[in-house]
Coordinates of C-alpha atoms in Angstrom, one line a residue:
Chain A
M1 CA 21.7 67.8 -35.9
I2 CA 21.2 66.5 -32.3
A3 CA 19.1 69.6 -31.7
L4 CA 16.8 68.6 -34.7
L5 CA 16.5 65.1 -33.3
V6 CA 15.7 66.5 -29.7
E7 CA 13.0 68.6 -31.5
A8 CA 11.5 65.9 -33.4
A9 CA 11.5 63.4 -30.4
S10 CA 9.8 66.1 -28.1
W11 CA 7.2 67.0 -30.5
T12 CA 6.4 63.4 -31.2
F13 CA 5.9 62.7 -27.5
L14 CA 4.0 66.0 -27.1
L15 CA 1.6 64.9 -29.7
L16 CA 1.4 61.4 -28.8
G17 CA 0.5 62.7 -25.4
A18 CA -2.3 65.0 -26.7
F19 CA -3.8 62.2 -28.6
L20 CA -4.0 60.0 -25.6
V21 CA -5.5 62.8 -23.6
L22 CA -8.0 63.3 -26.8
V23 CA -8.7 59.5 -26.6
G24 CA -9.3 59.7 -23.1
A25 CA -11.8 62.5 -23.2
L26 CA -13.5 60.8 -25.9
G27 CA -13.7 57.6 -24.3
L28 CA -14.9 59.5 -21.0
V29 CA -18.2 60.5 -23.1
R30 CA -18.7 57.2 -25.0
M31 CA -18.2 54.6 -22.4
P32 CA -21.4 53.2 -21.2
D33 CA -21.0 53.1 -17.3
F34 CA -18.9 54.5 -14.5
Y35 CA -16.4 51.5 -14.3
T36 CA -15.7 51.6 -18.0
R37 CA -15.2 55.4 -18.0
L38 CA -12.5 55.1 -15.3
H39 CA -10.3 53.4 -17.9
P40 CA -10.1 56.4 -20.3
A41 CA -9.8 58.7 -17.5
G42 CA -6.7 56.8 -16.3
I43 CA -5.1 57.0 -19.9
T44 CA -5.6 60.9 -19.6
D45 CA -3.8 61.4 -16.4
S46 CA -1.1 58.7 -16.3
L47 CA 0.0 57.9 -19.7
G48 CA -1.2 61.3 -21.5
A49 CA 0.4 63.4 -18.9
D50 CA 3.4 61.6 -18.7
F51 CA 4.1 61.6 -22.3
I52 CA 3.4 65.4 -22.4
L53 CA 5.6 65.8 -19.4
T54 CA 8.5 63.9 -21.4
G55 CA 7.9 66.0 -24.4
L56 CA 8.3 69.2 -22.1
V57 CA 11.3 68.0 -20.5
L58 CA 13.1 67.5 -24.2
Q59 CA 12.2 71.1 -24.7
A60 CA 13.7 72.5 -21.6
G61 CA 16.9 70.9 -21.8
F62 CA 19.1 70.7 -18.7
S63 CA 17.5 73.2 -16.3
L64 CA 15.7 73.6 -13.0
V65 CA 12.4 73.5 -15.0
T66 CA 13.4 69.8 -16.1
V67 CA 13.9 68.6 -12.7
K68 CA 10.7 70.2 -11.5
L69 CA 9.0 68.5 -14.4
F70 CA 10.4 65.3 -13.3
L71 CA 8.8 65.9 -9.7
I72 CA 5.6 66.6 -11.4
G73 CA 5.8 63.2 -13.2
A74 CA 6.7 61.5 -10.2
F75 CA 3.8 62.9 -8.2
L76 CA 1.5 62.1 -10.9
F77 CA 2.9 58.3 -11.0
F78 CA 1.8 58.1 -7.4
T79 CA -1.3 60.0 -7.3
S80 CA -3.2 59.2 -10.4
P81 CA -3.5 55.5 -10.4
T82 CA -4.2 56.2 -6.5
S83 CA -7.0 58.4 -7.2
T84 CA -8.6 56.0 -9.8
H85 CA -8.6 53.2 -7.3
A86 CA -10.0 55.2 -4.7
I87 CA -12.7 56.5 -6.9
A88 CA -13.5 52.9 -8.1
N89 CA -13.3 51.5 -4.4
A90 CA -15.7 54.2 -3.2
A91 CA -18.3 53.3 -6.0
L92 CA -18.0 49.6 -5.0
V93 CA -18.4 50.5 -1.3
A94 CA -21.5 52.5 -2.2
G95 CA -22.9 49.5 -3.8
L96 CA -22.7 50.8 -7.6
K97 CA -22.8 47.6 -10.0
P98 CA -21.4 47.6 -13.5
R99 CA -24.2 48.1 -15.8
H100 CA -23.0 45.5 -18.5
A101 CA -21.5 43.2 -16.1
V102 CA -21.3 39.5 -17.7
V103 CA -20.8 37.2 -14.4
P104 CA -19.2 34.2 -15.9
P105 CA -20.5 30.9 -14.4
R106 CA -18.1 29.7 -12.2
P107 CA -16.8 26.4 -12.0
P108 CA -17.7 24.9 -8.5
E109 CA -14.2 23.6 -7.5
K110 CA -12.8 27.1 -8.1
A111 CA -15.4 28.8 -5.9
T112 CA -14.6 26.4 -3.0
Q113 CA -10.8 27.4 -3.7
D114 CA -11.6 31.1 -3.2
E115 CA -13.5 30.2 -0.1
E116 CA -10.7 28.5 1.4
A117 CA -8.2 31.1 0.1
R118 CA -10.1 33.5 2.4
Chain B
M1 CA -3.5 81.2 -30.5
E2 CA -3.4 82.6 -27.3
S3 CA -6.7 84.0 -27.6
V4 CA -8.2 80.6 -28.8
I5 CA -7.0 79.2 -25.4
N6 CA -8.3 82.0 -23.5
M7 CA -11.8 81.6 -25.1
A8 CA -11.9 77.9 -24.9
L9 CA -11.2 78.0 -21.2
L10 CA -13.9 81.0 -20.5
V11 CA -16.3 78.7 -22.5
F12 CA -15.7 75.8 -20.3
L13 CA -16.0 77.9 -17.2
A14 CA -19.4 79.0 -18.2
G15 CA -20.4 75.4 -19.1
T16 CA -19.4 74.2 -15.7
A17 CA -21.3 77.1 -14.2
F18 CA -24.4 76.1 -16.1
A19 CA -24.0 72.3 -15.2
I20 CA -23.8 73.6 -11.3
L21 CA -27.0 75.4 -12.0
R22 CA -28.8 72.2 -13.4
R23 CA -27.4 69.6 -11.0
T24 CA -29.6 68.9 -7.9
T25 CA -27.5 66.0 -6.5
L26 CA -25.2 68.2 -4.1
F27 CA -22.3 65.8 -4.4
S28 CA -22.0 66.5 -8.1
V29 CA -22.4 70.2 -7.6
V30 CA -19.5 70.3 -5.0
M31 CA -17.2 68.2 -7.3
L32 CA -18.2 70.5 -10.4
S33 CA -17.4 73.4 -8.1
G34 CA -14.0 72.0 -7.8
V35 CA -13.6 71.4 -11.4
F36 CA -14.7 75.1 -11.8
S37 CA -11.8 76.4 -9.7
L38 CA -9.2 74.2 -11.4
V39 CA -10.4 75.6 -14.8
S40 CA -10.4 79.1 -13.5
A41 CA -6.8 78.4 -12.2
A42 CA -5.7 77.3 -15.7
L43 CA -7.4 80.3 -17.1
L44 CA -5.5 82.5 -14.5
V45 CA -2.0 81.0 -15.4
H46 CA -2.9 82.1 -19.0
L47 CA -3.4 85.6 -17.8
D48 CA -0.2 85.7 -16.4
A49 CA -1.6 85.6 -12.9
V50 CA 0.9 82.5 -11.7
D51 CA 0.7 83.5 -7.9
V52 CA -3.1 83.8 -7.9
A53 CA -3.6 80.6 -10.0
F54 CA -1.2 78.8 -7.6
T55 CA -3.7 79.6 -4.7
E56 CA -6.8 79.2 -6.5
A57 CA -5.7 75.3 -7.4
A58 CA -4.7 74.7 -3.7
V59 CA -7.8 76.6 -2.2
G60 CA -10.4 75.9 -4.8
A61 CA -10.0 72.4 -5.8
G62 CA -8.6 71.3 -2.4
V63 CA -9.5 72.5 0.8
S64 CA -12.7 74.0 -0.4
T65 CA -13.9 70.7 -1.9
V66 CA -13.2 68.9 1.6
L67 CA -14.9 71.5 3.6
M68 CA -18.0 71.4 1.4
L69 CA -18.0 67.6 1.2
S70 CA -18.0 67.5 5.3
T71 CA -20.9 69.8 5.2
L72 CA -22.7 67.7 2.7
A73 CA -21.9 64.5 5.1
L74 CA -23.3 66.7 7.9
T75 CA -26.6 67.9 6.2
A76 CA -28.2 66.7 3.3
R77 CA -27.2 65.1 0.0
H78 CA -30.0 66.2 -2.5
E79 CA -31.5 69.5 -3.0
A80 CA -35.3 69.8 -2.8
P81 CA -36.9 70.6 -5.9
G82 CA -37.9 74.1 -6.0
T83 CA -41.3 75.3 -5.4
R84 CA -40.7 79.0 -5.9
S85 CA -41.1 80.8 -9.2
R86 CA -38.1 81.1 -11.3
A87 CA -39.2 83.7 -13.4
I88 CA -38.6 86.8 -11.5
P89 CA -35.1 85.8 -10.7
L90 CA -34.6 85.3 -14.5
I91 CA -35.7 88.7 -15.3
V92 CA -33.7 90.3 -12.8
V93 CA -30.8 88.5 -13.6
F94 CA -31.1 89.2 -17.4
L95 CA -31.7 92.6 -17.0
T96 CA -28.5 93.1 -14.5
G97 CA -26.5 91.4 -17.0
L98 CA -27.6 93.5 -19.9
A99 CA -26.8 96.6 -17.9
L100 CA -23.4 95.4 -17.0
V101 CA -22.6 94.3 -20.8
Y102 CA -23.7 97.9 -21.6
G103 CA -21.3 99.1 -19.1
T104 CA -18.3 97.2 -20.5
L105 CA -18.8 98.9 -24.1
D106 CA -16.8 102.0 -22.3
M107 CA -14.1 99.8 -21.0
P108 CA -10.6 99.4 -22.3
R109 CA -10.2 96.4 -24.6
F110 CA -8.7 93.4 -23.2
G111 CA -4.8 93.5 -23.0
D112 CA -4.6 97.1 -24.1
P113 CA -1.3 98.3 -22.4
S114 CA -2.6 101.8 -22.4
A115 CA -5.6 101.4 -20.2
P116 CA -5.9 103.5 -17.3
V117 CA -5.1 100.7 -14.9
H118 CA -1.8 100.2 -16.3
Q119 CA -0.8 104.2 -15.8
H120 CA -0.7 104.7 -12.3
V121 CA 0.9 102.8 -9.4
A122 CA 1.5 99.7 -11.2
P123 CA 4.4 101.2 -13.1
R124 CA 6.2 102.2 -10.1
Y125 CA 6.0 98.6 -8.4
I126 CA 7.5 97.2 -11.5
S127 CA 10.1 99.7 -12.0
A128 CA 11.1 100.0 -8.3
T129 CA 10.8 96.5 -6.9
A130 CA 14.2 95.7 -8.2
H131 CA 16.3 98.3 -6.4
E132 CA 14.0 99.1 -3.4
I133 CA 13.2 95.4 -2.4
G134 CA 15.5 93.6 -4.4
M135 CA 13.5 90.5 -5.2
P136 CA 12.4 88.8 -8.4
N137 CA 8.7 88.3 -7.8
I138 CA 6.9 91.5 -8.0
V139 CA 3.7 90.4 -6.3
T140 CA 5.5 89.1 -3.2
A141 CA 7.1 92.5 -2.8
V142 CA 3.8 94.3 -3.3
L143 CA 1.9 91.8 -1.1
A144 CA 4.4 92.0 2.0
S145 CA 6.0 95.3 1.8
Y146 CA 4.3 97.9 -0.4
R147 CA 0.8 96.9 0.6
G148 CA 1.9 95.1 3.8
F149 CA -0.7 97.0 5.6
D150 CA -3.4 95.8 3.3
T151 CA -2.4 92.2 3.8
L152 CA -2.1 92.5 7.4
G153 CA -6.1 93.4 7.4
E154 CA -6.5 90.2 5.1
V155 CA -4.7 88.0 7.6
T156 CA -6.7 89.4 10.4
V157 CA -10.2 88.7 8.5
I158 CA -8.8 85.1 8.1
F159 CA -8.1 85.0 11.6
T160 CA -11.5 86.2 12.7
A161 CA -13.5 84.0 10.3
G162 CA -11.3 80.8 11.8
I163 CA -12.2 81.9 15.1
A164 CA -15.9 82.4 14.3
V165 CA -15.8 78.9 12.6
L166 CA -14.5 77.3 15.7
L167 CA -17.2 79.5 18.0
L168 CA -19.7 78.2 15.7
L169 CA -19.1 74.7 15.9
A170 CA -17.1 74.2 19.2
G171 CA -20.5 73.6 20.9
T172 CA -21.3 70.5 18.9
I173 CA -17.8 69.0 18.7
R174 CA -17.9 65.5 20.0
E175 CA -15.8 64.7 22.9
P176 CA -12.6 63.0 21.9
T177 CA -12.3 60.7 25.0
T178 CA -15.9 59.4 24.6
A179 CA -15.6 58.8 20.8
T180 CA -15.7 55.8 19.5
K181 CA -12.4 55.6 17.6
I182 CA -13.4 55.9 13.9
T183 CA -11.8 53.3 12.0
A184 CA -10.8 55.8 9.3
M185 CA -10.0 54.3 6.2
E186 CA -8.0 51.6 7.7
H187 CA -9.0 49.1 5.3
H188 CA -7.8 51.2 2.3
L189 CA -4.3 49.8 2.2
V190 CA -3.6 51.5 -0.9
L191 CA -4.5 54.7 0.1
R192 CA -2.7 54.4 3.4
V193 CA 0.4 53.3 1.8
V194 CA 0.5 56.1 -1.0
T195 CA -0.5 58.7 1.6
K196 CA 2.3 57.7 3.9
V197 CA 4.8 58.2 0.7
L198 CA 3.2 61.6 -0.4
I199 CA 3.0 63.5 2.9
G200 CA 6.6 63.9 3.5
P201 CA 7.0 65.4 -0.2
I202 CA 3.9 67.6 0.2
L203 CA 5.3 69.2 3.5
L204 CA 8.6 69.7 2.0
F205 CA 6.8 71.5 -1.0
A206 CA 4.8 73.6 1.2
L207 CA 8.2 74.8 2.8
Y208 CA 9.6 75.4 -0.7
V209 CA 6.6 77.3 -1.5
Q210 CA 7.0 79.2 1.6
F211 CA 10.5 80.7 1.3
H212 CA 10.9 80.6 -2.5
G213 CA 8.0 83.0 -2.7
D214 CA 10.5 85.8 -3.0
Y215 CA 11.9 84.4 -6.3
G216 CA 8.9 82.5 -7.8
P217 CA 5.4 82.1 -7.6
G218 CA 4.6 81.3 -4.0
G219 CA 4.5 82.6 -0.5
G220 CA 2.8 82.4 2.9
F221 CA -0.9 82.1 1.4
Q222 CA -0.3 79.2 -1.0
A223 CA 2.3 77.6 1.5
G224 CA -0.2 77.7 4.5
V225 CA -2.9 76.1 2.3
I226 CA -0.6 73.2 1.2
F227 CA 0.5 72.7 4.7
A228 CA -3.1 72.3 5.7
A229 CA -3.8 70.1 2.9
A230 CA -1.1 67.7 4.0
F231 CA -2.6 67.5 7.5
I232 CA -6.3 67.2 6.0
I233 CA -5.1 64.2 3.9
Y234 CA -3.6 62.8 6.7
A235 CA -6.5 63.2 8.9
L236 CA -8.7 61.8 6.1
V237 CA -7.0 58.7 5.8
F238 CA -5.7 57.8 9.1
G239 CA -8.5 59.4 11.4
L240 CA -9.0 62.6 13.2
E241 CA -7.4 60.9 16.4
T242 CA -4.5 60.1 14.9
A243 CA -3.9 63.6 13.4
G244 CA -4.8 65.0 16.6
N245 CA -1.8 63.2 18.0
A246 CA 0.6 64.7 15.6
L247 CA -1.0 68.1 15.4
P248 CA -3.1 69.0 18.4
G249 CA -6.2 71.1 18.0
R250 CA -5.0 73.1 21.0
A251 CA -1.5 73.6 19.2
V252 CA -3.3 74.6 16.1
R253 CA -5.3 77.4 17.8
I254 CA -2.2 78.6 19.5
L255 CA -0.5 78.8 16.0
L256 CA -3.6 80.4 14.6
A257 CA -3.1 83.5 16.8
L258 CA 0.8 83.3 16.7
G259 CA 0.9 83.9 13.0
V260 CA -1.2 87.1 13.3
L261 CA 1.1 88.2 16.1
I262 CA 4.4 87.6 14.2
Y263 CA 2.9 89.8 11.5
S264 CA 2.0 92.6 13.5
G265 CA 5.1 92.1 15.6
T266 CA 7.3 92.5 12.7
G267 CA 5.5 95.9 12.1
V268 CA 5.7 97.1 15.4
V269 CA 9.5 96.6 15.4
S270 CA 9.9 99.6 13.4
F271 CA 8.4 102.0 15.7
F272 CA 11.5 101.6 17.9
F273 CA 13.6 102.9 15.0
N274 CA 11.4 106.0 14.5
K275 CA 9.9 104.5 11.4
N276 CA 6.5 103.9 10.1
F277 CA 4.5 100.6 10.9
L278 CA 5.4 97.8 8.6
D279 CA 8.7 99.8 7.3
Y280 CA 11.0 96.7 7.1
S281 CA 14.1 98.7 6.2
V282 CA 15.4 99.1 9.7
L283 CA 15.5 95.5 10.1
G284 CA 18.6 94.8 8.4
A285 CA 22.0 96.4 7.8
T286 CA 21.0 97.9 4.5
A287 CA 17.5 99.1 3.4
Q288 CA 17.1 96.0 1.1
A289 CA 18.4 93.4 3.6
G290 CA 15.9 94.7 5.9
Q291 CA 13.3 94.4 3.5
H292 CA 14.1 90.8 2.7
I293 CA 14.3 90.0 6.5
G294 CA 10.7 91.7 7.0
I295 CA 9.1 90.0 4.0
I296 CA 10.3 86.6 5.2
L297 CA 9.1 87.2 8.6
V298 CA 5.6 88.5 7.4
E299 CA 5.2 85.5 5.0
F300 CA 5.8 83.1 7.8
G301 CA 3.2 84.7 10.0
V302 CA 0.8 84.7 6.9
G303 CA 1.6 81.0 6.3
M304 CA 1.0 80.1 9.9
T305 CA -2.2 81.5 10.3
V306 CA -3.6 80.3 6.9
A307 CA -2.4 76.7 7.8
A308 CA -3.9 77.2 11.1
V309 CA -7.2 78.4 10.1
M310 CA -7.7 75.8 7.5
V311 CA -6.6 72.8 9.7
S312 CA -8.8 74.2 12.7
T313 CA -11.6 74.6 10.4
F314 CA -11.2 70.9 9.1
Y315 CA -10.9 69.5 12.6
A316 CA -14.1 71.4 13.6
F317 CA -16.1 69.9 10.7
A318 CA -14.8 66.5 11.0
G319 CA -14.9 66.4 14.6
Q320 CA -18.7 67.1 14.5
N321 CA -21.5 64.8 16.1
P322 CA -22.6 62.4 14.6
P323 CA -19.4 61.5 13.3
I324 CA -18.7 61.4 9.6
G325 CA -18.4 57.8 8.4
D326 CA -15.6 56.5 6.1
E327 CA -17.6 56.3 3.1
E328 CA -19.0 59.7 3.2
W329 CA -15.8 61.2 2.0
Chain C
M1 CA -19.0 98.1 -33.4
E2 CA -16.3 96.1 -35.0
F3 CA -15.4 92.6 -34.7
K4 CA -12.1 93.1 -33.2
D5 CA -13.7 95.5 -30.5
A6 CA -16.3 92.6 -29.5
F7 CA -13.3 90.3 -29.4
G8 CA -11.7 92.3 -26.8
L9 CA -14.4 92.4 -24.4
F10 CA -15.1 88.7 -24.8
N11 CA -13.5 88.1 -21.4
Y12 CA -15.6 90.7 -19.5
W13 CA -18.8 89.3 -21.2
I14 CA -18.1 85.6 -19.8
V15 CA -17.4 87.1 -16.5
I16 CA -20.7 88.8 -16.3
V17 CA -22.5 85.6 -17.6
L18 CA -20.7 83.7 -14.6
M19 CA -21.6 86.5 -12.3
M20 CA -25.2 86.3 -13.3
T21 CA -25.1 82.5 -13.1
G22 CA -23.8 82.9 -9.5
L23 CA -26.5 85.3 -8.6
Y24 CA -29.3 83.3 -10.3
I25 CA -28.2 80.2 -8.1
V26 CA -28.3 82.2 -5.1
V27 CA -31.7 84.1 -5.8
S28 CA -33.6 81.1 -7.2
R29 CA -32.3 78.0 -5.3
G30 CA -33.4 77.4 -1.7
N31 CA -30.8 75.0 -0.7
L32 CA -28.1 76.7 1.5
V33 CA -25.3 74.5 0.2
K34 CA -26.1 75.4 -3.3
K35 CA -26.5 79.0 -2.3
I36 CA -22.9 79.1 -1.1
V37 CA -21.8 77.3 -4.5
G38 CA -23.4 80.1 -6.4
L39 CA -21.6 82.8 -4.1
N40 CA -18.4 81.1 -5.0
I41 CA -19.2 81.3 -8.6
F42 CA -19.8 85.0 -8.4
Q43 CA -16.8 85.5 -6.5
T44 CA -14.5 83.5 -9.0
S45 CA -16.1 85.7 -11.6
V46 CA -15.1 88.8 -10.0
F47 CA -11.5 87.4 -9.6
L48 CA -11.4 86.7 -13.2
L49 CA -12.6 90.4 -14.0
Y50 CA -9.8 91.8 -12.0
I51 CA -7.2 89.7 -13.4
S52 CA -8.4 90.3 -17.2
M53 CA -8.1 93.9 -16.5
G54 CA -4.5 93.4 -15.4
K55 CA -3.4 91.6 -18.3
V56 CA -1.1 93.3 -21.0
T57 CA -0.9 91.7 -24.5
G58 CA 2.3 90.2 -24.7
G59 CA 2.9 90.5 -21.1
T60 CA 4.4 88.0 -18.9
A61 CA 3.9 87.0 -15.2
P62 CA 5.3 89.9 -13.1
I63 CA 8.5 88.1 -12.0
L64 CA 11.8 89.8 -12.9
T65 CA 14.3 88.0 -14.9
G66 CA 17.0 90.7 -15.6
K67 CA 15.8 91.2 -19.1
P68 CA 13.9 94.0 -20.1
E69 CA 10.2 92.7 -20.5
V70 CA 6.8 93.9 -20.5
F71 CA 4.9 92.7 -17.5
S72 CA 1.1 92.3 -16.7
N73 CA -0.2 94.5 -13.9
P74 CA 0.9 92.8 -10.4
L75 CA -1.5 94.9 -8.7
P76 CA -4.7 92.9 -9.4
H77 CA -2.8 89.8 -8.7
V78 CA -2.0 90.8 -4.9
L79 CA -5.4 91.9 -4.5
I80 CA -7.1 88.5 -5.8
L81 CA -4.3 86.6 -4.2
T82 CA -5.2 87.5 -0.7
A83 CA -9.1 87.6 -1.7
I84 CA -9.1 84.1 -2.5
V85 CA -7.9 82.9 0.7
V86 CA -10.1 85.3 2.2
G87 CA -13.0 83.6 0.3
I88 CA -12.2 80.3 1.5
A89 CA -12.5 81.4 5.3
T90 CA -15.6 83.0 4.5
T91 CA -17.0 79.7 2.8
A92 CA -16.0 77.9 5.6
L93 CA -17.7 80.1 8.0
G94 CA -20.8 80.1 5.9
L95 CA -20.8 76.3 5.9
A96 CA -20.5 76.4 9.6
L97 CA -23.7 78.5 9.9
V98 CA -25.2 75.9 7.4
V99 CA -24.2 73.0 9.9
R100 CA -25.6 74.7 12.8
I101 CA -28.9 75.6 10.9
K102 CA -29.2 71.9 10.2
N103 CA -28.8 71.3 13.7
A104 CA -31.4 73.5 15.0
Y105 CA -34.0 73.3 11.9
N106 CA -33.0 69.7 10.7
S107 CA -33.1 71.1 7.2
I108 CA -31.3 73.2 4.9
E109 CA -33.8 74.4 2.6
E110 CA -34.7 77.9 3.0
D111 CA -38.5 77.3 2.3
E112 CA -38.7 74.7 5.0
I113 CA -36.9 77.0 7.5
Q114 CA -39.0 79.8 6.9
K115 CA -42.1 77.6 7.5
L116 CA -40.6 76.4 10.7
D117 CA -39.8 79.9 11.9
L118 CA -43.6 81.2 11.0
A119 CA -45.2 78.3 13.1
A120 CA -42.8 79.1 15.9
E121 CA -43.9 82.7 15.8
N122 CA -47.5 81.8 15.6
E123 CA -47.2 79.8 18.6
V124 CA -45.8 82.4 20.7
D125 CA -48.4 85.2 19.3
E126 CA -51.3 83.1 20.1
P127 CA -52.8 84.6 23.1
G128 CA -53.0 82.4 26.3
A129 CA -50.7 80.1 24.8
R130 CA -48.3 80.7 27.5
P131 CA -48.8 82.3 31.2

């Protein structure tokens, strides 16, 4: 009974992960510009990968493989947001502007507050 | 199912190769070549070559991309529009391809266990490794022991290439004393913090790969590249000078030679026991223990040379004049 | 030829496509960095050719687990493993040459370099140009 539950949970995670990766890939193609594309790309390697890893951990049971999978998960947890940040930052430094940016008219007092904060 | 994955990955590879062909922005060409390496690594895992995949992922997607990017920063970012005729190369390539395809018709089919390659030499390695060497990873056993002489040659090639890179680029390396200290990525707070967190685990992982190579995928070649990657990422984020303080270029050059020396020295030891070059069986109490000691020593030498070549090559590229700016990476 | 036959040769054909793409980049493009990328593609296709030949249907990675199993051929793995690292070392050498060529000619386009070379030769050949 437990085995069946674990199996079901594992497959749920795997399929969910696969779905998220698929969504990410689709978004990467569909999104209009660089910055919006980063969002689906981020989904792929953080949430999608983590779900798949969780599913695999449930498949592997208690073994050395599980430990390794957790380590991979931890590594991804640190690296994938960082790489997304680095890419976005590099694009900003290089002077790439968002294509469909709508700059909201800022109330004047808030702008001065920002100035002061700096 | 397996063959579907195989074919899908192969088609991805071909697609990436065509994309590389079409792009003229060199930056995206380099990035695509990283993607190409990563996909081929996935394919290699699928083809049961886990050790090779490991190496390809570390080398192709990691070190190779960094070196190419530094070359781009030092040379040009765009490919000039071609002026030469495309027709003749296309015809030549097409005809060569057709001839090669014709040649494959006589080849044994993919995965055929009765193919000639599997009849000779390899079965002996597979059956004898367990009692002659006594380690689970057959690839490591063949690499370091059965074909140790071969590998020594490869390590020497890597060593020579490393020396040649240093010779070529040494003349134009900027003086470390007069250099205005590059601010590196000092304003990238997130990168600096995460790099600090990650470098320890990366080095630890490299050690694991180095010494676990007898039991699982891994060994000196992979570990060397991962070691180098740790130092390269440190140099990228904290600047060349800081990395130079942690691991001076001088020390790297000594390690470069020392690795090859350890390898060939291990081979020479067996001369004193009336054995052939690189016959490790005399090193331990039993032949098997000797093999183990020999393989660990040899792999250590390999790892040392590979890491030193990668790091010193990176130092040479990154230390060029004019300095590569922070945004270039 | 049957369909199953063609299926069994698919790996080799894609390898040939990759090989030819690499060769075409090397031959038809004048940019030296791109030529090196082309060489890398060619190189990877050779790796894949070797590893594809080593694969045995139903085999696993050649790591002994104590159970009787079918293993893929470990010999190509060994050859290619070392070849990859040698490949990056030689790529680095090629890139170093590109950097030096850029320093000397201020260009990494083959056509421009040849033009400069030709101009330099003509200068030397001109009679009375130099004492």
